[in-house]
Amino acid sequence: MSLSFGLVVFFTTIIYIKKISFDLIYKLIILWFIIGILQISPLRDYINSVLEIIMTRSFSSDLDISRGIQLLANEPSFAGIYLTLFLVLFDFFLMKKYLTLKKIWILRLVAGVLILATKSANSILLLLSYVFIKIISDKKGFKYILVFFLIILPIVYLVTVNNDFDSRGLNLFKLLLTNPVLLLNDHSLSSRFYLIYISYFGFFDNYLLPNGVGSYSFNWMVLAQQLELLDVYEINKSMGNYLMPMSFLGGIAHDYGIFGIILVMVLIFYPLYKNKSNEYKQYIFTSGFFIFFLWLQTCSYALPLPWFILAINYTLLKNTNRF
């Protein structure tokens, strides 16, 4: 998918979101949660057969092997990214008093369990990053946040999803608590970092100029050889295949150069400039920091859903009285 199609998704969402109510957004999130819960239930085999018809690779693996649930994403790591973004959206719901604090904590618990059930190192690292941002931005409630995410969440995950202490999801979570550096040795995470690095290297190697629409898909192999990264597990395994950029911003930088970066910066920061309400300063800090510095690095711009979420965030911040 090209940048032009992504912009079509972005502006179409902005136009039609005026007709969307909070109740509809809330129901869509609940639908995602129901699909995730079904994928960790005894009905997962039946759900697999239905979802395989809807989209390729949208199925849940048995929870005793490495790959986790995928919900409606095309792989577990993307499902985890979207679930973490729901946590940011819940902060907005709480700030606007759309939902009670009790309901918000229940939604956070479900989202957290499903993130662990994706068994994605990248997703679990994003979850910890979200917790860290919440701690430094909400000093009054940091004790509750720590107890919830570091004690209650793992216990509920073990009881409801997988009572096997060798679970990949739990092992990754324990690594985060004991020695986060070791998490970088996980192939699914370290390889993603290398692929993200390749996209930015191609951007600077071409003097900030565009490499061409969709050029990352084949140019990454040339750059990997140039950087002597052929020994990296995922890169070695993927040689000869066309890959989507693993980074939203990195992919745009590689394919569209500085011109694409400027365009995306305008889409991200324009609503922040327009919204000067003190009520939204903390939300802007947590959501803006998290989405820009974390999410934009871990999700391909070739997928329509990132543009959809970016459009929702744009509309919420630019016109906070809409919802």
PDB file of N, CA and C in Angstrom, residues 96-191:
ATOM      1  N   LYS A  96     -12.421  12.280  29.804  1.00  0.00           N
ATOM      2  CA  LYS A  96     -13.701  12.857  29.387  1.00  0.00           C
ATOM      3  C   LYS A  96     -14.872  12.340  30.227  1.00  0.00           C
ATOM      4  N   LYS A  97     -14.570  11.411  31.152  1.00  0.00           N
ATOM      5  CA  LYS A  97     -15.582  10.837  32.051  1.00  0.00           C
ATOM      6  C   LYS A  97     -16.668  10.098  31.285  1.00  0.00           C
ATOM      7  N   TYR A  98     -16.263   9.459  30.182  1.00  0.00           N
ATOM      8  CA  TYR A  98     -17.202   8.618  29.443  1.00  0.00           C
ATOM      9  C   TYR A  98     -17.471   7.317  30.193  1.00  0.00           C
ATOM     10  N   LEU A  99     -16.461   6.825  30.895  1.00  0.00           N
ATOM     11  CA  LEU A  99     -16.568   5.573  31.632  1.00  0.00           C
ATOM     12  C   LEU A  99     -16.091   5.785  33.056  1.00  0.00           C
ATOM     13  N   THR A 100     -16.594   4.961  33.959  1.00  0.00           N
ATOM     14  CA  THR A 100     -16.161   5.045  35.349  1.00  0.00           C
ATOM     15  C   THR A 100     -14.748   4.474  35.498  1.00  0.00           C
ATOM     16  N   LEU A 101     -14.088   4.842  36.580  1.00  0.00           N
ATOM     17  CA  LEU A 101     -12.732   4.342  36.820  1.00  0.00           C
ATOM     18  C   LEU A 101     -12.728   2.827  36.945  1.00  0.00           C
ATOM     19  N   LYS A 102     -13.782   2.253  37.528  1.00  0.00           N
ATOM     20  CA  LYS A 102     -13.870   0.797  37.664  1.00  0.00           C
ATOM     21  C   LYS A 102     -13.897   0.119  36.300  1.00  0.00           C
ATOM     22  N   LYS A 103     -14.707   0.651  35.377  1.00  0.00           N
ATOM     23  CA  LYS A 103     -14.775   0.068  34.041  1.00  0.00           C
ATOM     24  C   LYS A 103     -13.448   0.207  33.301  1.00  0.00           C
ATOM     25  N   ILE A 104     -12.781   1.345  33.499  1.00  0.00           N
ATOM     26  CA  ILE A 104     -11.486   1.567  32.846  1.00  0.00           C
ATOM     27  C   ILE A 104     -10.475   0.529  33.307  1.00  0.00           C
ATOM     28  N   TRP A 105     -10.443   0.231  34.617  1.00  0.00           N
ATOM     29  CA  TRP A 105      -9.492  -0.757  35.131  1.00  0.00           C
ATOM     30  C   TRP A 105      -9.820  -2.155  34.610  1.00  0.00           C
ATOM     31  N   ILE A 106     -11.096  -2.458  34.463  1.00  0.00           N
ATOM     32  CA  ILE A 106     -11.478  -3.760  33.892  1.00  0.00           C
ATOM     33  C   ILE A 106     -11.002  -3.855  32.444  1.00  0.00           C
ATOM     34  N   LEU A 107     -11.210  -2.779  31.668  1.00  0.00           N
ATOM     35  CA  LEU A 107     -10.758  -2.767  30.280  1.00  0.00           C
ATOM     36  C   LEU A 107      -9.241  -2.872  30.194  1.00  0.00           C
ATOM     37  N   ARG A 108      -8.539  -2.188  31.098  1.00  0.00           N
ATOM     38  CA  ARG A 108      -7.081  -2.275  31.133  1.00  0.00           C
ATOM     39  C   ARG A 108      -6.626  -3.697  31.428  1.00  0.00           C
ATOM     40  N   LEU A 109      -7.335  -4.350  32.336  1.00  0.00           N
ATOM     41  CA  LEU A 109      -6.978  -5.724  32.692  1.00  0.00           C
ATOM     42  C   LEU A 109      -7.144  -6.658  31.502  1.00  0.00           C
ATOM     43  N   VAL A 110      -8.280  -6.539  30.801  1.00  0.00           N
ATOM     44  CA  VAL A 110      -8.522  -7.389  29.632  1.00  0.00           C
ATOM     45  C   VAL A 110      -7.478  -7.122  28.555  1.00  0.00           C
ATOM     46  N   ALA A 111      -7.205  -5.843  28.296  1.00  0.00           N
ATOM     47  CA  ALA A 111      -6.209  -5.487  27.281  1.00  0.00           C
ATOM     48  C   ALA A 111      -4.832  -6.024  27.661  1.00  0.00           C
ATOM     49  N   GLY A 112      -4.471  -5.904  28.942  1.00  0.00           N
ATOM     50  CA  GLY A 112      -3.170  -6.389  29.397  1.00  0.00           C
ATOM     51  C   GLY A 112      -3.020  -7.890  29.246  1.00  0.00           C
ATOM     52  N   VAL A 113      -4.063  -8.638  29.600  1.00  0.00           N
ATOM     53  CA  VAL A 113      -4.034 -10.095  29.467  1.00  0.00           C
ATOM     54  C   VAL A 113      -3.891 -10.493  27.999  1.00  0.00           C
ATOM     55  N   LEU A 114      -4.640  -9.818  27.121  1.00  0.00           N
ATOM     56  CA  LEU A 114      -4.573 -10.135  25.697  1.00  0.00           C
ATOM     57  C   LEU A 114      -3.203  -9.770  25.114  1.00  0.00           C
ATOM     58  N   ILE A 115      -2.584  -8.687  25.611  1.00  0.00           N
ATOM     59  CA  ILE A 115      -1.237  -8.324  25.154  1.00  0.00           C
ATOM     60  C   ILE A 115      -0.251  -9.426  25.517  1.00  0.00           C
ATOM     61  N   LEU A 116      -0.335  -9.936  26.742  1.00  0.00           N
ATOM     62  CA  LEU A 116       0.538 -11.035  27.148  1.00  0.00           C
ATOM     63  C   LEU A 116       0.244 -12.283  26.313  1.00  0.00           C
ATOM     64  N   ALA A 117      -1.029 -12.479  25.963  1.00  0.00           N
ATOM     65  CA  ALA A 117      -1.414 -13.667  25.190  1.00  0.00           C
ATOM     66  C   ALA A 117      -0.923 -13.601  23.749  1.00  0.00           C
ATOM     67  N   THR A 118      -0.546 -12.400  23.261  1.00  0.00           N
ATOM     68  CA  THR A 118       0.046 -12.326  21.921  1.00  0.00           C
ATOM     69  C   THR A 118       1.433 -12.968  21.905  1.00  0.00           C
ATOM     70  N   LYS A 119       2.060 -13.074  23.083  1.00  0.00           N
ATOM     71  CA  LYS A 119       3.398 -13.654  23.224  1.00  0.00           C
ATOM     72  C   LYS A 119       4.419 -12.945  22.334  1.00  0.00           C
ATOM     73  N   SER A 120       4.210 -11.665  22.134  1.00  0.00           N
ATOM     74  CA  SER A 120       5.103 -10.862  21.304  1.00  0.00           C
ATOM     75  C   SER A 120       6.026 -10.043  22.193  1.00  0.00           C
ATOM     76  N   ALA A 121       7.338 -10.204  22.002  1.00  0.00           N
ATOM     77  CA  ALA A 121       8.305  -9.436  22.796  1.00  0.00           C
ATOM     78  C   ALA A 121       8.124  -7.947  22.564  1.00  0.00           C
ATOM     79  N   ASN A 122       7.877  -7.572  21.323  1.00  0.00           N
ATOM     80  CA  ASN A 122       7.695  -6.164  20.990  1.00  0.00           C
ATOM     81  C   ASN A 122       6.473  -5.591  21.699  1.00  0.00           C
ATOM     82  N   SER A 123       5.379  -6.336  21.720  1.00  0.00           N
ATOM     83  CA  SER A 123       4.146  -5.857  22.349  1.00  0.00           C
ATOM     84  C   SER A 123       4.305  -5.722  23.858  1.00  0.00           C
ATOM     85  N   ILE A 124       4.977  -6.686  24.465  1.00  0.00           N
ATOM     86  CA  ILE A 124       5.156  -6.643  25.912  1.00  0.00           C
ATOM     87  C   ILE A 124       6.100  -5.516  26.295  1.00  0.00           C
ATOM     88  N   LEU A 125       7.089  -5.234  25.456  1.00  0.00           N
ATOM     89  CA  LEU A 125       7.970  -4.098  25.706  1.00  0.00           C
ATOM     90  C   LEU A 125       7.185  -2.787  25.610  1.00  0.00           C
ATOM     91  N   LEU A 126       6.259  -2.704  24.665  1.00  0.00           N
ATOM     92  CA  LEU A 126       5.404  -1.527  24.558  1.00  0.00           C
ATOM     93  C   LEU A 126       4.515  -1.382  25.793  1.00  0.00           C
ATOM     94  N   LEU A 127       4.024  -2.501  26.315  1.00  0.00           N
ATOM     95  CA  LEU A 127       3.195  -2.469  27.520  1.00  0.00           C
ATOM     96  C   LEU A 127       3.986  -1.887  28.689  1.00  0.00           C
ATOM     97  N   LEU A 128       5.227  -2.332  28.859  1.00  0.00           N
ATOM     98  CA  LEU A 128       6.061  -1.816  29.941  1.00  0.00           C
ATOM     99  C   LEU A 128       6.352  -0.324  29.723  1.00  0.00           C
ATOM    100  N   SER A 129       6.546   0.072  28.472  1.00  0.00           N
ATOM    101  CA  SER A 129       6.796   1.480  28.167  1.00  0.00           C
ATOM    102  C   SER A 129       5.588   2.332  28.553  1.00  0.00           C
ATOM    103  N   TYR A 130       4.394   1.808  28.261  1.00  0.00           N
ATOM    104  CA  TYR A 130       3.171   2.517  28.641  1.00  0.00           C
ATOM    105  C   TYR A 130       3.087   2.668  30.159  1.00  0.00           C
ATOM    106  N   VAL A 131       3.399   1.594  30.886  1.00  0.00           N
ATOM    107  CA  VAL A 131       3.367   1.639  32.358  1.00  0.00           C
ATOM    108  C   VAL A 131       4.351   2.683  32.865  1.00  0.00           C
ATOM    109  N   PHE A 132       5.560   2.714  32.286  1.00  0.00           N
ATOM    110  CA  PHE A 132       6.582   3.677  32.711  1.00  0.00           C
ATOM    111  C   PHE A 132       6.097   5.108  32.486  1.00  0.00           C
ATOM    112  N   ILE A 133       5.494   5.371  31.321  1.00  0.00           N
ATOM    113  CA  ILE A 133       4.993   6.715  31.031  1.00  0.00           C
ATOM    114  C   ILE A 133       3.880   7.096  31.988  1.00  0.00           C
ATOM    115  N   LYS A 134       3.011   6.143  32.307  1.00  0.00           N
ATOM    116  CA  LYS A 134       1.927   6.424  33.257  1.00  0.00           C
ATOM    117  C   LYS A 134       2.476   6.743  34.651  1.00  0.00           C
ATOM    118  N   ILE A 135       3.531   6.056  35.046  1.00  0.00           N
ATOM    119  CA  ILE A 135       4.116   6.279  36.374  1.00  0.00           C
ATOM    120  C   ILE A 135       4.680   7.692  36.485  1.00  0.00           C
ATOM    121  N   ILE A 136       5.420   8.128  35.454  1.00  0.00           N
ATOM    122  CA  ILE A 136       6.054   9.443  35.540  1.00  0.00           C
ATOM    123  C   ILE A 136       5.065  10.576  35.271  1.00  0.00           C
ATOM    124  N   SER A 137       3.911  10.271  34.673  1.00  0.00           N
ATOM    125  CA  SER A 137       2.933  11.320  34.379  1.00  0.00           C
ATOM    126  C   SER A 137       1.787  11.355  35.386  1.00  0.00           C
ATOM    127  N   ASP A 138       1.642  10.315  36.190  1.00  0.00           N
ATOM    128  CA  ASP A 138       0.561  10.249  37.173  1.00  0.00           C
ATOM    129  C   ASP A 138       1.150   9.844  38.528  1.00  0.00           C
ATOM    130  N   LYS A 139       1.773  10.805  39.197  1.00  0.00           N
ATOM    131  CA  LYS A 139       2.487  10.516  40.439  1.00  0.00           C
ATOM    132  C   LYS A 139       1.550  10.072  41.566  1.00  0.00           C
ATOM    133  N   LYS A 140       0.299  10.547  41.534  1.00  0.00           N
ATOM    134  CA  LYS A 140      -0.635  10.181  42.593  1.00  0.00           C
ATOM    135  C   LYS A 140      -1.035   8.709  42.529  1.00  0.00           C
ATOM    136  N   GLY A 141      -1.140   8.181  41.319  1.00  0.00           N
ATOM    137  CA  GLY A 141      -1.629   6.808  41.199  1.00  0.00           C
ATOM    138  C   GLY A 141      -0.573   5.798  40.821  1.00  0.00           C
ATOM    139  N   PHE A 142       0.720   6.161  40.956  1.00  0.00           N
ATOM    140  CA  PHE A 142       1.764   5.257  40.460  1.00  0.00           C
ATOM    141  C   PHE A 142       1.792   3.948  41.237  1.00  0.00           C
ATOM    142  N   LYS A 143       1.453   3.978  42.539  1.00  0.00           N
ATOM    143  CA  LYS A 143       1.456   2.743  43.321  1.00  0.00           C
ATOM    144  C   LYS A 143       0.408   1.766  42.797  1.00  0.00           C
ATOM    145  N   TYR A 144      -0.771   2.286  42.483  1.00  0.00           N
ATOM    146  CA  TYR A 144      -1.837   1.426  41.954  1.00  0.00           C
ATOM    147  C   TYR A 144      -1.448   0.867  40.586  1.00  0.00           C
ATOM    148  N   ILE A 145      -0.794   1.699  39.789  1.00  0.00           N
ATOM    149  CA  ILE A 145      -0.372   1.261  38.453  1.00  0.00           C
ATOM    150  C   ILE A 145       0.655   0.143  38.566  1.00  0.00           C
ATOM    151  N   LEU A 146       1.615   0.302  39.470  1.00  0.00           N
ATOM    152  CA  LEU A 146       2.639  -0.724  39.667  1.00  0.00           C
ATOM    153  C   LEU A 146       2.020  -2.034  40.131  1.00  0.00           C
ATOM    154  N   VAL A 147       1.155  -1.971  41.128  1.00  0.00           N
ATOM    155  CA  VAL A 147       0.525  -3.184  41.669  1.00  0.00           C
ATOM    156  C   VAL A 147      -0.301  -3.875  40.597  1.00  0.00           C
ATOM    157  N   PHE A 148      -1.041  -3.087  39.817  1.00  0.00           N
ATOM    158  CA  PHE A 148      -1.924  -3.650  38.798  1.00  0.00           C
ATOM    159  C   PHE A 148      -1.141  -4.351  37.700  1.00  0.00           C
ATOM    160  N   PHE A 149      -0.194  -3.650  37.095  1.00  0.00           N
ATOM    161  CA  PHE A 149       0.494  -4.176  35.922  1.00  0.00           C
ATOM    162  C   PHE A 149       1.588  -5.194  36.269  1.00  0.00           C
ATOM    163  N   LEU A 150       2.174  -5.093  37.427  1.00  0.00           N
ATOM    164  CA  LEU A 150       3.299  -5.970  37.749  1.00  0.00           C
ATOM    165  C   LEU A 150       2.920  -7.142  38.642  1.00  0.00           C
ATOM    166  N   ILE A 151       1.750  -7.096  39.279  1.00  0.00           N
ATOM    167  CA  ILE A 151       1.342  -8.187  40.171  1.00  0.00           C
ATOM    168  C   ILE A 151       0.018  -8.801  39.725  1.00  0.00           C
ATOM    169  N   ILE A 152      -1.027  -7.986  39.674  1.00  0.00           N
ATOM    170  CA  ILE A 152      -2.359  -8.515  39.352  1.00  0.00           C
ATOM    171  C   ILE A 152      -2.408  -9.060  37.926  1.00  0.00           C
ATOM    172  N   LEU A 153      -1.877  -8.298  36.965  1.00  0.00           N
ATOM    173  CA  LEU A 153      -1.951  -8.702  35.568  1.00  0.00           C
ATOM    174  C   LEU A 153      -1.290 -10.053  35.298  1.00  0.00           C
ATOM    175  N   PRO A 154      -0.046 -10.301  35.766  1.00  0.00           N
ATOM    176  CA  PRO A 154       0.552 -11.626  35.535  1.00  0.00           C
ATOM    177  C   PRO A 154      -0.238 -12.763  36.167  1.00  0.00           C
ATOM    178  N   ILE A 155      -0.808 -12.517  37.369  1.00  0.00           N
ATOM    179  CA  ILE A 155      -1.585 -13.555  38.048  1.00  0.00           C
ATOM    180  C   ILE A 155      -2.832 -13.906  37.244  1.00  0.00           C
ATOM    181  N   VAL A 156      -3.550 -12.870  36.792  1.00  0.00           N
ATOM    182  CA  VAL A 156      -4.761 -13.102  36.008  1.00  0.00           C
ATOM    183  C   VAL A 156      -4.414 -13.805  34.702  1.00  0.00           C
ATOM    184  N   TYR A 157      -3.282 -13.428  34.091  1.00  0.00           N
ATOM    185  CA  TYR A 157      -2.854 -14.071  32.852  1.00  0.00           C
ATOM    186  C   TYR A 157      -2.619 -15.560  33.064  1.00  0.00           C
ATOM    187  N   LEU A 158      -1.973 -15.918  34.161  1.00  0.00           N
ATOM    188  CA  LEU A 158      -1.704 -17.326  34.447  1.00  0.00           C
ATOM    189  C   LEU A 158      -2.988 -18.109  34.671  1.00  0.00           C
ATOM    190  N   VAL A 159      -3.919 -17.495  35.410  1.00  0.00           N
ATOM    191  CA  VAL A 159      -5.150 -18.192  35.775  1.00  0.00           C
ATOM    192  C   VAL A 159      -6.083 -18.344  34.581  1.00  0.00           C
ATOM    193  N   THR A 160      -6.212 -17.284  33.762  1.00  0.00           N
ATOM    194  CA  THR A 160      -7.225 -17.281  32.710  1.00  0.00           C
ATOM    195  C   THR A 160      -6.718 -17.762  31.352  1.00  0.00           C
ATOM    196  N   VAL A 161      -5.419 -17.616  31.091  1.00  0.00           N
ATOM    197  CA  VAL A 161      -4.907 -17.918  29.759  1.00  0.00           C
ATOM    198  C   VAL A 161      -4.035 -19.156  29.734  1.00  0.00           C
ATOM    199  N   ASN A 162      -3.042 -19.205  30.599  1.00  0.00           N
ATOM    200  CA  ASN A 162      -2.072 -20.283  30.506  1.00  0.00           C
ATOM    201  C   ASN A 162      -1.449 -20.525  31.870  1.00  0.00           C
ATOM    202  N   ASN A 163      -1.706 -21.701  32.442  1.00  0.00           N
ATOM    203  CA  ASN A 163      -1.120 -22.015  33.740  1.00  0.00           C
ATOM    204  C   ASN A 163       0.233 -22.706  33.620  1.00  0.00           C
ATOM    205  N   ASP A 164       0.782 -22.696  32.420  1.00  0.00           N
ATOM    206  CA  ASP A 164       2.100 -23.261  32.170  1.00  0.00           C
ATOM    207  C   ASP A 164       3.157 -22.200  32.446  1.00  0.00           C
ATOM    208  N   PHE A 165       4.034 -22.443  33.442  1.00  0.00           N
ATOM    209  CA  PHE A 165       5.017 -21.448  33.826  1.00  0.00           C
ATOM    210  C   PHE A 165       6.128 -21.311  32.782  1.00  0.00           C
ATOM    211  N   ASP A 166       6.110 -22.128  31.746  1.00  0.00           N
ATOM    212  CA  ASP A 166       7.062 -21.985  30.658  1.00  0.00           C
ATOM    213  C   ASP A 166       6.484 -21.166  29.511  1.00  0.00           C
ATOM    214  N   SER A 167       5.329 -20.563  29.766  1.00  0.00           N
ATOM    215  CA  SER A 167       4.668 -19.767  28.735  1.00  0.00           C
ATOM    216  C   SER A 167       5.602 -18.685  28.214  1.00  0.00           C
ATOM    217  N   ARG A 168       5.641 -18.521  26.889  1.00  0.00           N
ATOM    218  CA  ARG A 168       6.490 -17.493  26.291  1.00  0.00           C
ATOM    219  C   ARG A 168       6.080 -16.102  26.762  1.00  0.00           C
ATOM    220  N   GLY A 169       4.772 -15.851  26.806  1.00  0.00           N
ATOM    221  CA  GLY A 169       4.305 -14.549  27.250  1.00  0.00           C
ATOM    222  C   GLY A 169       4.775 -14.213  28.648  1.00  0.00           C
ATOM    223  N   LEU A 170       4.654 -15.173  29.567  1.00  0.00           N
ATOM    224  CA  LEU A 170       5.073 -14.929  30.943  1.00  0.00           C
ATOM    225  C   LEU A 170       6.587 -14.811  31.053  1.00  0.00           C
ATOM    226  N   ASN A 171       7.317 -15.645  30.312  1.00  0.00           N
ATOM    227  CA  ASN A 171       8.780 -15.576  30.355  1.00  0.00           C
ATOM    228  C   ASN A 171       9.285 -14.224  29.872  1.00  0.00           C
ATOM    229  N   LEU A 172       8.666 -13.699  28.814  1.00  0.00           N
ATOM    230  CA  LEU A 172       9.053 -12.388  28.327  1.00  0.00           C
ATOM    231  C   LEU A 172       8.745 -11.318  29.366  1.00  0.00           C
ATOM    232  N   PHE A 173       7.602 -11.464  30.021  1.00  0.00           N
ATOM    233  CA  PHE A 173       7.220 -10.496  31.046  1.00  0.00           C
ATOM    234  C   PHE A 173       8.190 -10.551  32.224  1.00  0.00           C
ATOM    235  N   LYS A 174       8.619 -11.760  32.598  1.00  0.00           N
ATOM    236  CA  LYS A 174       9.581 -11.894  33.700  1.00  0.00           C
ATOM    237  C   LYS A 174      10.929 -11.297  33.315  1.00  0.00           C
ATOM    238  N   LEU A 175      11.308 -11.423  32.056  1.00  0.00           N
ATOM    239  CA  LEU A 175      12.554 -10.807  31.601  1.00  0.00           C
ATOM    240  C   LEU A 175      12.506  -9.293  31.759  1.00  0.00           C
ATOM    241  N   LEU A 176      11.343  -8.712  31.475  1.00  0.00           N
ATOM    242  CA  LEU A 176      11.192  -7.273  31.619  1.00  0.00           C
ATOM    243  C   LEU A 176      11.396  -6.836  33.063  1.00  0.00           C
ATOM    244  N   LEU A 177      10.960  -7.674  34.003  1.00  0.00           N
ATOM    245  CA  LEU A 177      11.048  -7.319  35.409  1.00  0.00           C
ATOM    246  C   LEU A 177      12.431  -7.587  35.993  1.00  0.00           C
ATOM    247  N   THR A 178      13.122  -8.590  35.471  1.00  0.00           N
ATOM    248  CA  THR A 178      14.395  -9.001  36.067  1.00  0.00           C
ATOM    249  C   THR A 178      15.611  -8.476  35.313  1.00  0.00           C
ATOM    250  N   ASN A 179      15.619  -8.651  34.000  1.00  0.00           N
ATOM    251  CA  ASN A 179      16.767  -8.214  33.207  1.00  0.00           C
ATOM    252  C   ASN A 179      16.304  -7.825  31.808  1.00  0.00           C
ATOM    253  N   PRO A 180      15.795  -6.585  31.655  1.00  0.00           N
ATOM    254  CA  PRO A 180      15.266  -6.167  30.351  1.00  0.00           C
ATOM    255  C   PRO A 180      16.288  -6.254  29.222  1.00  0.00           C
ATOM    256  N   VAL A 181      17.585  -6.168  29.548  1.00  0.00           N
ATOM    257  CA  VAL A 181      18.612  -6.217  28.509  1.00  0.00           C
ATOM    258  C   VAL A 181      18.558  -7.554  27.770  1.00  0.00           C
ATOM    259  N   LEU A 182      18.270  -8.637  28.509  1.00  0.00           N
ATOM    260  CA  LEU A 182      18.215  -9.958  27.885  1.00  0.00           C
ATOM    261  C   LEU A 182      17.077 -10.065  26.877  1.00  0.00           C
ATOM    262  N   LEU A 183      16.056  -9.221  27.056  1.00  0.00           N
ATOM    263  CA  LEU A 183      14.927  -9.257  26.133  1.00  0.00           C
ATOM    264  C   LEU A 183      15.365  -8.892  24.722  1.00  0.00           C
ATOM    265  N   LEU A 184      16.412  -8.079  24.627  1.00  0.00           N
ATOM    266  CA  LEU A 184      16.905  -7.669  23.317  1.00  0.00           C
ATOM    267  C   LEU A 184      17.486  -8.841  22.538  1.00  0.00           C
ATOM    268  N   ASN A 185      17.800  -9.953  23.247  1.00  0.00           N
ATOM    269  CA  ASN A 185      18.319 -11.139  22.569  1.00  0.00           C
ATOM    270  C   ASN A 185      17.221 -11.967  21.921  1.00  0.00           C
ATOM    271  N   ASP A 186      15.959 -11.609  22.212  1.00  0.00           N
ATOM    272  CA  ASP A 186      14.846 -12.322  21.607  1.00  0.00           C
ATOM    273  C   ASP A 186      14.817 -12.026  20.110  1.00  0.00           C
ATOM    274  N   HIS A 187      14.798 -13.089  19.291  1.00  0.00           N
ATOM    275  CA  HIS A 187      14.883 -12.904  17.840  1.00  0.00           C
ATOM    276  C   HIS A 187      13.775 -12.010  17.301  1.00  0.00           C
ATOM    277  N   SER A 188      12.559 -12.184  17.836  1.00  0.00           N
ATOM    278  CA  SER A 188      11.422 -11.434  17.299  1.00  0.00           C
ATOM    279  C   SER A 188      11.545  -9.946  17.564  1.00  0.00           C
ATOM    280  N   LEU A 189      12.315  -9.582  18.595  1.00  0.00           N
ATOM    281  CA  LEU A 189      12.473  -8.170  18.931  1.00  0.00           C
ATOM    282  C   LEU A 189      13.738  -7.584  18.319  1.00  0.00           C
ATOM    283  N   SER A 190      14.882  -8.260  18.511  1.00  0.00           N
ATOM    284  CA  SER A 190      16.144  -7.725  18.000  1.00  0.00           C
ATOM    285  C   SER A 190      16.126  -7.618  16.477  1.00  0.00           C
ATOM    286  N   SER A 191      15.532  -8.607  15.801  1.00  0.00           N
ATOM    287  CA  SER A 191      15.458  -8.552  14.340  1.00  0.00           C
ATOM    288  C   SER A 191      14.621  -7.373  13.876  1.00  0.00           C
TER     289      SER A 191
END
